[in-house]
Short mmCIF file of C-alpha atoms in Angstrom, two decimals:
data_model
loop_
_atom_site.label_atom_id
_atom_site.label_comp_id
_atom_site.label_asym_id
_atom_site.label_seq_id
_atom_site.Cartn_x
_atom_site.Cartn_y
_atom_site.Cartn_z
CA MET A 1 0.13 -0.29 0.35
CA LEU A 2 2.96 1.94 0.85
CA VAL A 3 4.86 1.96 -2.47
CA LEU A 4 0.96 2.38 -3.89
CA ALA A 5 0.90 5.26 -2.75
CA PHE A 6 4.07 6.55 -3.08
CA ILE A 7 3.38 6.20 -7.54
CA THR A 8 0.24 8.27 -6.04
CA ALA A 9 1.25 11.25 -4.77
CA GLY A 10 4.11 11.39 -6.89
CA GLY A 11 3.63 15.66 -8.18
CA ALA A 12 3.23 16.05 -4.66
CA LEU A 13 6.00 14.01 -3.34
CA PHE A 14 8.52 15.54 -5.35
CA ALA A 15 7.28 19.19 -5.36
CA TYR A 16 7.37 18.99 -1.68
CA PHE A 17 12.00 16.97 -1.72
CA ASN A 18 12.32 19.65 -4.35
CA ALA A 19 11.25 22.53 -1.16
CA ALA A 20 13.01 20.96 0.87
CA TYR A 21 16.36 19.49 -0.03
CA LEU A 22 16.76 20.87 -3.11
CA PHE A 23 16.19 25.19 -3.07
CA PRO A 24 17.84 25.58 0.19
CA GLY A 25 15.87 28.20 3.28
CA PRO A 26 12.37 28.33 4.31
CA LEU A 27 9.66 25.83 3.38
CA PRO A 28 5.88 27.62 2.17
CA SER A 29 4.08 27.14 5.51
CA SER A 30 0.99 25.71 3.04
CA VAL A 31 4.40 22.69 2.37
CA ILE A 32 5.35 22.12 5.67
CA ALA A 33 1.56 21.95 7.34
CA ASP A 34 0.68 19.90 5.18
CA PRO A 35 2.22 18.59 1.46
CA PHE A 36 -0.18 16.12 0.67
CA ALA A 37 -3.50 17.82 1.42
CA SER A 38 -3.99 19.51 -2.32
CA ASN A 39 -2.67 15.77 -3.00
CA PRO A 40 -6.25 14.75 -5.34
CA SER A 41 -7.62 11.05 -5.35
CA GLY A 42 -5.27 8.28 -7.36
CA PRO A 43 -7.19 4.85 -8.63
CA PHE A 44 -5.19 2.97 -5.45
CA ILE A 45 -5.64 5.39 -2.93
CA ALA A 46 -8.23 7.86 -1.57
CA ALA A 47 -7.07 10.59 0.05
CA PRO A 48 -7.43 11.67 3.54
CA TYR A 49 -4.29 9.41 3.82
CA SER A 50 -3.05 7.27 6.62
CA PRO A 51 -1.16 8.71 9.25
CA ALA A 52 1.72 5.79 7.80
CA GLN A 53 0.62 6.27 5.25
CA ILE A 54 2.42 10.15 5.25
CA ASN A 55 4.27 9.38 6.92
CA ALA A 56 6.17 6.53 4.69
CA LEU A 57 5.71 9.01 1.86
CA ARG A 58 8.22 12.22 3.29
CA HIS A 59 10.41 10.19 4.66
CA LEU A 60 11.67 10.16 0.85
CA SER A 61 14.86 8.80 1.90
CA ASP A 62 13.40 5.41 2.62
CA HIS A 63 12.03 4.99 -0.79
CA MET A 64 14.48 4.99 -2.25
CA SER A 65 18.21 3.53 -3.69
CA TYR A 66 21.43 4.68 -2.91
CA LYS A 67 22.91 6.21 -6.16
CA GLN A 68 19.29 8.48 -6.04
CA LEU A 69 20.79 9.71 -2.90
CA ALA A 70 23.61 10.25 -4.64
CA SER A 71 21.96 12.05 -7.29
CA LEU A 72 21.11 14.89 -5.32
CA TYR A 73 24.24 15.45 -3.67
CA VAL A 74 25.67 15.69 -7.37
CA ALA A 75 23.35 17.83 -8.81
CA ARG A 76 24.64 20.15 -5.79
CA MET A 77 28.80 20.15 -5.85
CA SER A 78 30.57 21.86 -8.53
CA LEU A 79 32.59 20.84 -10.85
CA ASP A 80 35.20 21.10 -9.24
CA GLU A 81 34.08 19.33 -6.47
CA LYS A 82 33.55 16.82 -9.38
CA LEU A 83 36.06 15.16 -10.77
CA GLY A 84 38.39 16.13 -7.63
CA GLN A 85 35.90 13.07 -6.14
CA LEU A 86 36.76 10.96 -9.13
CA ILE A 87 40.71 10.76 -7.59
CA MET A 88 42.70 7.69 -5.53
CA VAL A 89 45.32 10.54 -4.82
CA GLU A 90 49.04 9.71 -3.33
CA TYR A 91 51.16 11.35 -1.23
CA ALA A 92 54.44 11.18 -0.35
CA ASP A 93 55.29 12.01 2.94
CA ASP A 94 55.27 10.31 6.43
CA TYR A 95 52.32 12.04 7.82
CA TYR A 96 49.91 14.62 7.86
CA SER A 97 50.88 17.02 4.51
CA PRO A 98 50.49 20.57 3.62
CA ASP A 99 50.01 18.58 1.30
CA LEU A 100 48.11 16.38 1.24
CA ASP A 101 46.14 18.96 3.20
CA ASN A 102 45.82 20.94 0.25
CA MET A 103 44.82 17.60 -1.62
CA ILE A 104 41.80 16.11 0.52
CA THR A 105 41.04 19.72 1.12
CA ASN A 106 40.93 22.85 -2.23
CA LEU A 107 41.33 20.06 -5.07
CA HIS A 108 38.60 17.41 -2.24
CA ALA A 109 41.17 14.29 -3.77
CA GLY A 110 37.66 11.71 -3.20
CA GLY A 111 40.10 8.84 -1.49
CA VAL A 112 43.46 8.07 -0.57
CA ILE A 113 46.40 5.48 -1.03
CA LEU A 114 48.38 4.17 1.88
CA TYR A 115 51.79 2.23 1.69
CA GLU A 116 54.09 0.68 4.36
CA PHE A 117 56.15 3.21 4.46
CA GLN A 118 53.47 6.26 5.48
CA MET A 119 51.77 3.58 8.47
CA GLN A 120 55.13 2.89 11.53
CA SER A 121 53.01 1.87 13.69
CA PHE A 122 48.75 1.59 15.12
CA ALA A 123 48.31 5.25 16.93
CA GLN A 124 50.42 7.56 14.68
CA THR A 125 48.71 5.69 11.17
CA LYS A 126 44.72 6.20 12.86
CA HIS A 127 46.57 9.43 13.87
CA ASP A 128 47.05 9.97 9.93
CA ILE A 129 43.78 9.06 8.43
CA ALA A 130 41.86 11.08 11.24
CA LEU A 131 43.47 14.15 10.05
CA MET A 132 42.37 13.50 6.30
CA GLN A 133 38.56 12.04 6.99
CA GLN A 134 38.04 15.57 9.73
CA HIS A 135 39.67 18.29 6.85
CA ALA A 136 37.21 15.91 3.74
CA LYS A 137 34.39 17.89 2.74
CA ILE A 138 32.98 14.37 1.86
CA PRO A 139 34.22 11.68 3.86
CA LEU A 140 36.93 9.84 1.85
CA LEU A 141 37.39 6.36 0.91
CA ILE A 142 40.98 5.19 2.26
CA SER A 143 42.45 2.30 1.13
CA THR A 144 45.97 0.27 1.23
CA ASP A 145 46.44 -2.64 -0.40
CA GLU A 146 46.66 -5.30 1.50
CA GLU A 147 47.12 -9.27 0.59
CA GLY A 148 49.93 -11.14 3.19
CA GLY A 149 52.86 -12.82 2.22
CA PRO A 150 55.55 -12.28 1.59
CA TYR A 151 55.39 -8.97 -1.54
CA VAL A 152 52.28 -7.15 -0.53
CA HIS A 153 52.48 -6.78 3.08
CA ARG A 154 51.40 -2.97 3.22
CA LEU A 155 50.54 -3.54 7.77
CA SER A 156 54.15 -5.39 8.45
CA HIS A 157 55.38 -2.28 10.46
CA ILE A 158 51.43 -2.69 12.32
CA TYR A 159 50.26 -5.99 12.37
CA GLY A 160 53.41 -8.33 11.20
CA SER A 161 53.05 -10.53 8.68
CA ARG A 162 49.23 -12.52 7.52
CA PRO A 163 49.28 -15.70 5.64
CA SER A 164 49.20 -14.82 1.13
CA ALA A 165 46.17 -16.01 -0.77
CA TRP A 166 48.72 -18.55 -2.61
CA ASP A 167 48.73 -19.67 1.35
CA ILE A 168 44.78 -19.59 2.33
CA TYR A 169 44.32 -21.44 -1.65
CA GLN A 170 47.39 -23.71 -0.01
CA SER A 171 45.20 -24.55 3.33
CA GLY A 172 42.38 -26.38 1.51
CA SER A 173 39.76 -24.57 3.99
CA VAL A 174 37.29 -21.65 3.28
CA ALA A 175 36.33 -22.00 6.86
CA TYR A 176 40.34 -20.79 7.12
CA ALA A 177 39.51 -18.12 3.55
CA ALA A 178 36.99 -16.06 6.50
CA GLN A 179 38.99 -16.07 9.23
CA GLN A 180 41.11 -14.29 7.44
CA GLY A 181 38.69 -11.91 5.64
CA HIS A 182 38.17 -11.42 9.32
CA LYS A 183 41.00 -11.14 10.48
CA MET A 184 41.49 -8.54 7.98
CA ALA A 185 38.44 -6.32 7.87
CA HIS A 186 39.15 -5.79 12.40
CA ASP A 187 42.61 -5.15 11.51
CA LEU A 188 41.87 -1.77 9.14
CA LEU A 189 39.39 -0.79 10.24
CA ALA A 190 40.58 -0.10 13.57
CA LEU A 191 43.05 1.87 11.67
CA GLY A 192 40.09 3.72 9.84
CA ILE A 193 41.86 1.92 6.46
CA ASN A 194 37.42 1.45 4.93
CA VAL A 195 38.58 -0.26 1.17
CA ASP A 196 41.52 -2.67 0.76
CA LEU A 197 42.48 -2.48 -2.76
CA ALA A 198 42.12 -7.05 -2.28
CA PRO A 199 41.33 -9.50 -2.99
CA ASP A 200 43.47 -11.29 -6.19
CA VAL A 201 41.30 -12.87 -8.15
CA ASP A 202 43.82 -12.86 -11.18
CA VAL A 203 43.49 -17.49 -12.29
CA MET A 204 47.85 -17.80 -11.90
CA LEU A 205 47.82 -20.63 -14.53
CA VAL A 206 52.32 -19.39 -15.17
CA PRO A 207 53.89 -17.90 -12.23
CA GLY A 208 54.66 -14.42 -13.10
CA TYR A 209 55.48 -11.35 -11.48
CA ASP A 210 52.43 -10.34 -11.34
CA THR A 211 51.03 -13.73 -9.21
CA VAL A 212 52.77 -15.74 -7.19
CA THR A 213 52.14 -15.87 -3.95
CA ARG A 214 49.36 -13.13 -4.66
CA THR A 215 46.03 -14.91 -6.17
CA PHE A 216 43.98 -17.91 -5.25
CA GLY A 217 44.75 -21.15 -6.99
CA THR A 218 45.28 -21.83 -10.87
CA THR A 219 41.43 -23.02 -12.69
CA ALA A 220 38.60 -20.11 -12.20
CA GLN A 221 37.10 -22.47 -10.49
CA ASP A 222 39.37 -22.58 -6.87
CA VAL A 223 40.14 -18.27 -7.44
CA ILE A 224 36.62 -18.02 -7.29
CA LYS A 225 36.90 -20.88 -3.98
CA TYR A 226 39.02 -19.69 -2.02
CA ALA A 227 39.19 -15.24 -2.49
CA GLY A 228 34.80 -15.80 -2.58
CA PRO A 229 34.67 -16.08 1.74
CA PHE A 230 37.71 -14.10 2.23
CA MET A 231 35.99 -11.39 0.03
CA ALA A 232 32.44 -12.71 1.84
CA ALA A 233 34.12 -11.82 5.13
CA MET A 234 35.33 -8.67 4.76
CA GLN A 235 32.61 -7.25 3.12
CA GLN A 236 30.31 -8.11 6.04
CA ASP A 237 32.73 -6.92 8.48
CA GLY A 238 31.98 -3.78 7.18
CA LEU A 239 35.51 -2.90 4.53
CA ILE A 240 35.50 -2.45 0.45
CA ALA A 241 37.03 -5.19 -1.66
CA CYS A 242 38.17 -4.29 -4.67
CA ILE A 243 38.84 -7.55 -6.74
CA LYS A 244 41.97 -7.67 -8.99
CA HIS A 245 43.48 -6.39 -11.33
CA TYR A 246 40.12 -6.90 -14.23
CA PRO A 247 40.22 -8.36 -17.40
CA GLY A 248 42.04 -10.75 -15.78
CA GLY A 249 45.33 -10.99 -18.25
CA LEU A 250 47.72 -10.93 -15.80
CA GLY A 251 47.63 -14.69 -15.11
CA ASP A 252 48.84 -15.79 -18.11
CA THR A 253 51.91 -13.23 -18.28
CA THR A 254 55.75 -13.46 -17.31
CA GLU A 255 55.96 -9.62 -17.83
CA ASP A 256 56.07 -6.96 -15.09
CA ALA A 257 53.28 -5.18 -15.20
CA HIS A 258 55.26 -1.99 -14.02
CA LYS A 259 57.04 -2.15 -15.81
CA THR A 260 55.69 -2.17 -19.79
CA LEU A 261 52.57 -4.08 -21.04
CA PRO A 262 52.34 -7.41 -20.47
CA SER A 263 50.07 -9.16 -23.68
CA ASP A 264 47.92 -12.58 -23.00
CA ASN A 265 47.53 -13.98 -25.65
CA ARG A 266 44.84 -16.73 -26.30
CA SER A 267 41.20 -17.35 -27.24
CA VAL A 268 37.95 -15.38 -26.76
CA SER A 269 36.73 -18.84 -25.39
CA GLN A 270 39.61 -19.25 -23.36
CA ILE A 271 39.71 -15.73 -21.57
CA TYR A 272 36.06 -16.00 -20.67
CA SER A 273 35.70 -19.40 -19.25
CA THR A 274 38.71 -18.50 -16.94
CA GLU A 275 40.78 -14.63 -17.53
CA LEU A 276 37.10 -12.98 -16.63
CA ALA A 277 34.82 -16.24 -14.66
CA PRO A 278 35.99 -14.16 -11.59
CA TYR A 279 34.03 -11.70 -12.54
CA LYS A 280 31.84 -12.84 -13.86
CA TYR A 281 30.41 -14.95 -11.17
CA PHE A 282 30.84 -12.84 -7.85
CA VAL A 283 29.14 -9.97 -10.06
CA ASN A 284 26.30 -11.57 -9.86
CA ALA A 285 26.36 -13.50 -6.80
CA SER A 286 23.65 -14.66 -4.80
CA ASN A 287 25.91 -13.97 -1.29
CA PRO A 288 25.00 -9.46 -1.48
CA TYR A 289 29.01 -10.22 0.62
CA MET A 290 30.54 -11.90 -2.30
CA ARG A 291 29.84 -9.04 -4.63
CA PRO A 292 32.85 -6.58 -4.95
CA GLY A 293 32.18 -2.67 -3.44
CA MET A 294 35.15 -2.19 -6.30
CA ILE A 295 36.85 -3.38 -8.99
CA MET A 296 40.24 -2.92 -10.76
CA SER A 297 40.76 -2.18 -13.56
CA THR A 298 44.91 -2.81 -15.04
CA ASP A 299 46.21 -2.33 -18.11
CA VAL A 300 47.17 -5.99 -19.72
CA LEU A 301 46.55 -6.04 -23.79
CA MET A 302 44.48 -9.51 -24.49
CA PRO A 303 44.05 -9.09 -28.47
CA ALA A 304 41.85 -11.37 -29.69
CA ILE A 305 38.78 -9.49 -27.50
CA ASP A 306 40.56 -6.00 -27.84
CA PRO A 307 43.64 -5.59 -30.05
CA HIS A 308 44.10 -1.72 -28.73
CA TRP A 309 43.61 -0.65 -26.04
CA PRO A 310 45.34 -2.15 -22.67
CA GLY A 311 42.21 -2.93 -20.49
CA GLU A 312 41.86 -0.18 -18.40
CA LEU A 313 41.35 2.00 -21.36
CA SER A 314 39.16 -0.45 -23.29
CA TYR A 315 35.80 0.05 -23.64
CA ARG A 316 34.95 -3.04 -24.87
CA PHE A 317 36.15 -4.32 -21.24
CA MET A 318 35.17 -1.66 -19.16
CA THR A 319 31.98 -1.21 -20.38
CA GLN A 320 30.50 -3.94 -23.29
CA ILE A 321 31.61 -6.58 -20.57
CA LEU A 322 31.87 -5.61 -17.48
CA ARG A 323 28.68 -2.78 -17.66
CA GLN A 324 26.82 -4.89 -20.30
CA GLU A 325 27.18 -8.06 -19.82
CA PHE A 326 27.89 -9.18 -16.28
CA GLY A 327 25.97 -5.94 -14.79
CA TYR A 328 28.60 -4.49 -12.81
CA ASP A 329 26.99 -1.03 -11.77
CA GLY A 330 29.80 -0.54 -8.77
CA VAL A 331 32.65 2.24 -8.56
CA VAL A 332 35.81 0.74 -10.89
CA ILE A 333 38.59 1.71 -9.96
CA THR A 334 42.29 2.88 -12.41
CA ASP A 335 45.15 0.49 -11.24
CA ALA A 336 48.28 3.29 -11.68
CA LEU A 337 48.21 5.93 -13.78
CA TYR A 338 52.26 5.95 -14.11
CA MET A 339 52.67 1.92 -14.21
CA GLN A 340 54.42 2.26 -17.87
CA GLY A 341 52.11 -0.05 -20.23
CA ILE A 342 49.71 3.25 -19.47
CA ALA A 343 52.97 5.45 -18.91
CA GLN A 344 54.77 5.35 -22.09
CA GLN A 345 52.11 5.99 -24.61
CA TRP A 346 50.14 8.61 -22.66
CA ASP A 347 50.76 11.27 -19.84
CA MET A 348 48.59 11.32 -16.81
CA SER A 349 46.48 13.27 -17.89
CA GLU A 350 44.98 12.04 -20.93
CA ALA A 351 45.36 8.22 -19.41
CA ALA A 352 42.50 9.53 -16.77
CA VAL A 353 40.01 11.10 -20.30
CA LEU A 354 40.59 7.63 -21.66
CA ALA A 355 40.39 5.91 -18.83
CA LEU A 356 36.50 7.59 -17.39
CA ASN A 357 35.59 7.26 -21.55
CA ALA A 358 35.95 4.09 -20.81
CA GLY A 359 34.50 3.32 -18.34
CA ASN A 360 36.85 3.11 -15.43
CA ASP A 361 34.30 6.03 -12.26
CA MET A 362 38.02 6.78 -9.70
CA LEU A 363 41.38 7.62 -11.28
CA LEU A 364 43.57 6.22 -9.11
CA GLY A 365 48.35 7.75 -10.01
CA PRO A 366 48.07 11.69 -9.01
CA THR A 367 50.96 11.93 -6.90
CA GLY A 368 50.88 15.34 -4.72
CA SER A 369 49.20 18.76 -5.00
CA ASP A 370 50.80 19.14 -8.17
CA GLN A 371 50.01 15.87 -10.77
CA THR A 372 46.53 15.95 -8.90
CA LEU A 373 45.62 19.70 -9.74
CA ALA A 374 46.80 18.64 -13.84
CA MET A 375 44.42 15.67 -13.99
CA ILE A 376 42.29 17.27 -12.90
CA ASN A 377 42.44 20.05 -15.43
CA GLY A 378 42.65 17.93 -18.03
CA LEU A 379 39.55 16.50 -17.63
CA LYS A 380 38.24 20.47 -17.22
CA ALA A 381 40.30 21.18 -20.93
CA ALA A 382 38.46 17.65 -22.30
CA LEU A 383 35.26 18.56 -20.59
CA GLN A 384 36.05 22.04 -22.85
CA ASP A 385 37.21 20.66 -26.20
CA GLY A 386 34.18 17.38 -25.80
CA ARG A 387 36.89 14.44 -25.67
CA LEU A 388 34.92 13.42 -22.61
CA SER A 389 30.65 13.90 -21.71
CA ILE A 390 29.68 16.09 -18.29
CA LEU A 391 26.90 13.23 -17.90
CA ARG A 392 30.07 10.41 -17.70
CA VAL A 393 31.42 12.17 -14.55
CA ASN A 394 28.23 12.16 -13.14
CA GLU A 395 27.37 8.84 -13.75
CA ALA A 396 31.41 8.05 -12.19
CA VAL A 397 30.53 10.53 -9.16
CA THR A 398 26.58 9.58 -8.44
CA ARG A 399 28.45 5.78 -8.18
CA ILE A 400 31.49 6.44 -5.91
CA LEU A 401 29.12 8.64 -3.22
CA ALA A 402 27.39 5.78 -3.48
CA LEU A 403 29.67 3.00 -2.11
CA LYS A 404 30.04 5.19 0.23
CA MET A 405 26.45 5.87 2.14
CA GLN A 406 26.20 2.06 1.21
CA TYR A 407 28.67 1.38 4.03
CA HIS A 408 28.20 3.76 5.82
CA LEU A 409 31.09 7.20 5.01
CA MET A 410 28.45 9.61 4.38
CA PRO A 411 24.53 9.38 6.01
CA ALA A 412 21.35 7.53 2.89
CA VAL A 413 19.97 10.64 4.04
CA PRO A 414 18.86 13.84 1.95
CA PRO A 415 21.56 17.42 1.19
CA SER A 416 19.97 19.18 4.01
CA ALA A 417 20.26 22.66 3.39
#
């Protein structure tokens, strides 16, 4: 009945909402007194409405998705605020520096990534992250790429070593995978980190630089079996998981994606059945905690599907396959745009435009205010000359804010005046 009332009272509700939230200032007395008084009887619900119906209609956020609520914030944001939200910044200092403060307060960064050298102790790390959030107008995505094992261990100064993905796979225990996911969430959230750029769901077809010890198996089925409970435990406890490295071709190369553009030369059918299989499974998982809050794309060439563009800059991979075929509508973040597979051909600002147009939402890579401002100016230039549309920017920012609402980083309510 409440849904029917919502449909019937749509015109009055829209007027009330616009008056209450989209236009600052005092509300007209008629709206405050009874926003539904003039609404005619509809075919399903006859006026007068019951108190319960009126209360439900007035609590608009109860009827709106995170994306619908986020779009209301986007409509009120300046261009600078929107473009800043698209960027997860890096910083070169090991403390809350003036440069980091500038990126957060003046350049409106949407997120910050921390590395091992910036997290020396529990108290220092928690303090620095608290300052970041205190100075941010819109709450930040605070990330690190903590995987465990001998290579990607950002929190070793604080928590010591933890098992790698390969260790979890070799344990043969999905309960152990979930246990480690819960521990990961506890450890990161205690510091104020709300995003882990993990788990790595590449399928290790060859023991390459970017997969050794970092993946959960040598078949798509094994990766799904162990990475799934690990991710579900993380997200059940409130930590945003980010599966990587889409579209998965790093599992079939021995090349270092930080230094060159790797290639995966397998067939279309092989890629769909193996490299892409974990992404399709997790995006459509019946368990909502196994659906990734974020996905990280990367620079790998898979000529059988797109012979021209690296995965993270490929419209075929990012939009046609991930969005349209698999149905993913969450946040996609690029791998660091200074990695040489990208940087050898495009500067960071050019790559940022290409990445957004391909279907990414968030841009990882600029270090410090100068690089961040250069990227923002590059995006503005692309908007001015038509290489980038404001609709694409709005779509990306909406997804980012919706994610922040979903994980309770910002309130899921309409913006106040």
